[in-house]
Short mmCIF file of C-alpha atoms in Angstrom, two decimals:
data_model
loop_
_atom_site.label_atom_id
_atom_site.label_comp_id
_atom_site.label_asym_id
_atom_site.label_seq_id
_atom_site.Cartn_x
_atom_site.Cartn_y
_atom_site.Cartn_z
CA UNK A 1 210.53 -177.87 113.83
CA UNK A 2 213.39 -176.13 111.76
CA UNK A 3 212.67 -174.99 108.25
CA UNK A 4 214.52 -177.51 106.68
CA UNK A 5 212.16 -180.53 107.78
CA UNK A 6 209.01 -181.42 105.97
CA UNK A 7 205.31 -182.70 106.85
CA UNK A 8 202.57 -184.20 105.67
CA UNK A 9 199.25 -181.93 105.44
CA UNK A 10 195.79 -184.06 105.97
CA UNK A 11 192.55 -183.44 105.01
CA UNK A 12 189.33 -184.47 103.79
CA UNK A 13 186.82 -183.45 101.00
CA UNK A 14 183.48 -183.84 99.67
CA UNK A 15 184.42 -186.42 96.95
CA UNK A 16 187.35 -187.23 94.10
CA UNK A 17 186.55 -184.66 92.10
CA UNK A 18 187.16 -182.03 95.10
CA UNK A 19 190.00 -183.36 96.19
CA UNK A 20 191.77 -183.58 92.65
CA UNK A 21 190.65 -179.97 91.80
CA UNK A 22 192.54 -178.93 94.78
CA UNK A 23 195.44 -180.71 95.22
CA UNK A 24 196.08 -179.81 91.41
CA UNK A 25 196.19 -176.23 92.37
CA UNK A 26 198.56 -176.88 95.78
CA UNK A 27 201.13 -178.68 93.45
CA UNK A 28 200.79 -175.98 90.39
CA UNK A 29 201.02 -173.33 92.97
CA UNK A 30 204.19 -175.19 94.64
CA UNK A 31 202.47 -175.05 98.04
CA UNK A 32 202.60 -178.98 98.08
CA UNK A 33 205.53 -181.06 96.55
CA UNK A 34 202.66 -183.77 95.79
CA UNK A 35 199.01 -184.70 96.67
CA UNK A 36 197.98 -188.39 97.48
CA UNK A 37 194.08 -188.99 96.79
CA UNK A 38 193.24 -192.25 99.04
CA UNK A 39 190.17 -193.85 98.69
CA UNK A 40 187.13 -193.00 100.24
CA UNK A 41 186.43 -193.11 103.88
CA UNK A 42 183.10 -193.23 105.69
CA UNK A 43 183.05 -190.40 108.68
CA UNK A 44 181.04 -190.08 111.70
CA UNK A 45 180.96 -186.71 113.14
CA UNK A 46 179.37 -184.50 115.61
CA UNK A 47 178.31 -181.16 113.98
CA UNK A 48 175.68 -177.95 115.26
CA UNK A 49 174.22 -180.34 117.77
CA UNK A 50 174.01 -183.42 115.86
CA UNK A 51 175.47 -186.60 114.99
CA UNK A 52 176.26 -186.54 110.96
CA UNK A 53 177.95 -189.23 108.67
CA UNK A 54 178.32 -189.31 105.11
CA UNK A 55 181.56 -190.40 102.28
CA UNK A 56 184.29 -188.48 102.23
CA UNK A 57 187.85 -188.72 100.19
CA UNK A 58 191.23 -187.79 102.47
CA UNK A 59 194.31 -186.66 100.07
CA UNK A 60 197.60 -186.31 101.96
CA UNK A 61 200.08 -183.44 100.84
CA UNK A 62 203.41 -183.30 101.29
CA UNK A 63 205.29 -179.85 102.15
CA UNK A 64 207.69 -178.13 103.76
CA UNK A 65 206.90 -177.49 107.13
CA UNK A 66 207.53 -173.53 107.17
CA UNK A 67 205.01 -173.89 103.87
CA UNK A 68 202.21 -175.78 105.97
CA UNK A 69 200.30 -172.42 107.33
CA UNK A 70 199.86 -171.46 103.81
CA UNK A 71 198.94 -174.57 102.46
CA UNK A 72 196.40 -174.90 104.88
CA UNK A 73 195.39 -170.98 104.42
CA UNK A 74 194.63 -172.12 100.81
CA UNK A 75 193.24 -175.18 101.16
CA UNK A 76 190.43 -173.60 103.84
CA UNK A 77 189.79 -170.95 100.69
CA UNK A 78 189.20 -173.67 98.05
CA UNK A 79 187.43 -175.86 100.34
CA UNK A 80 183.52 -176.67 99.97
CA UNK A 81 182.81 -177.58 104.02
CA UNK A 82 182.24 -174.54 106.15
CA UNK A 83 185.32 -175.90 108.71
CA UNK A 84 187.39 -178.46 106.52
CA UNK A 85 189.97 -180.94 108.17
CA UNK A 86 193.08 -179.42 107.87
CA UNK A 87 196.26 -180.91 109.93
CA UNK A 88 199.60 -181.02 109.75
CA UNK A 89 201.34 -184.53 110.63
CA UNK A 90 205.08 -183.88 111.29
CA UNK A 91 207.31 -186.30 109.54
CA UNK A 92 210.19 -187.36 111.87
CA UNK A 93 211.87 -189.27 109.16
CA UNK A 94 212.32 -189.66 105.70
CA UNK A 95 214.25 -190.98 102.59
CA UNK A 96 216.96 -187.99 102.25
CA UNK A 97 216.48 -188.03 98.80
CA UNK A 98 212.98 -187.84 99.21
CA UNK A 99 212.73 -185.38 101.42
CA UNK A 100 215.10 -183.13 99.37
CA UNK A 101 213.12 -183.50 96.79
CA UNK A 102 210.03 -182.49 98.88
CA UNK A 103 211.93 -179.20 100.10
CA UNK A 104 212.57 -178.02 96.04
CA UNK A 105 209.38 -178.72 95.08
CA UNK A 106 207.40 -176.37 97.58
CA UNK A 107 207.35 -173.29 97.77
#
């Protein structure tokens, strides 16, 4: 993927008020061009032996793709679960404004 392209960085958190707190600091500290919140999401997941499920809240962030390790680096620091969902989802096309805009803004 060259440096100029960009991705999309998912994850999930513990509830809104996670998820806000931390995609506040990937946009202030230009890691992420933007954070989207969704709703919340139910998730069903095996974990040390045993079948778990409980609410969670997925945010999408948008970056630059050379900028995703570090994102994700940071997110894993900030992050409440012991092994948060952290993935980067390449974005083969976008709005060239857009994605412009996504390249100033991080990093």
């Amino acid at each position: 993927m060259s440096e100029a392209a960009i991705v999309t960085v998912y994850s999930t958190f513990a509830d809104a008020d996670e998820a806000e707190r931390i995609a506040r600091l990937l946009v202030e500290e230009r890691l992420a061009a933007c954070a989207n919140i969704l709703g919340p999401c139910r998730a069903i997941y095996r974990w040390r032996g045993g079948i778990e499920e409980g609410d969670e809240v997925a945010a999408l962030f948008k970056t630059r793709a050379d900028m995703a390790d570090k994102l994700i680096a940071r997110l894993a620091e900030l992050h409440s679960y012991d092994v948060p969902a952290a993935v980067v989802w390449p974005i083969a096309d976008a709005l060239p404004a857009y994605a412009q805009w996504v390249r100033n803004e991080a990093g």
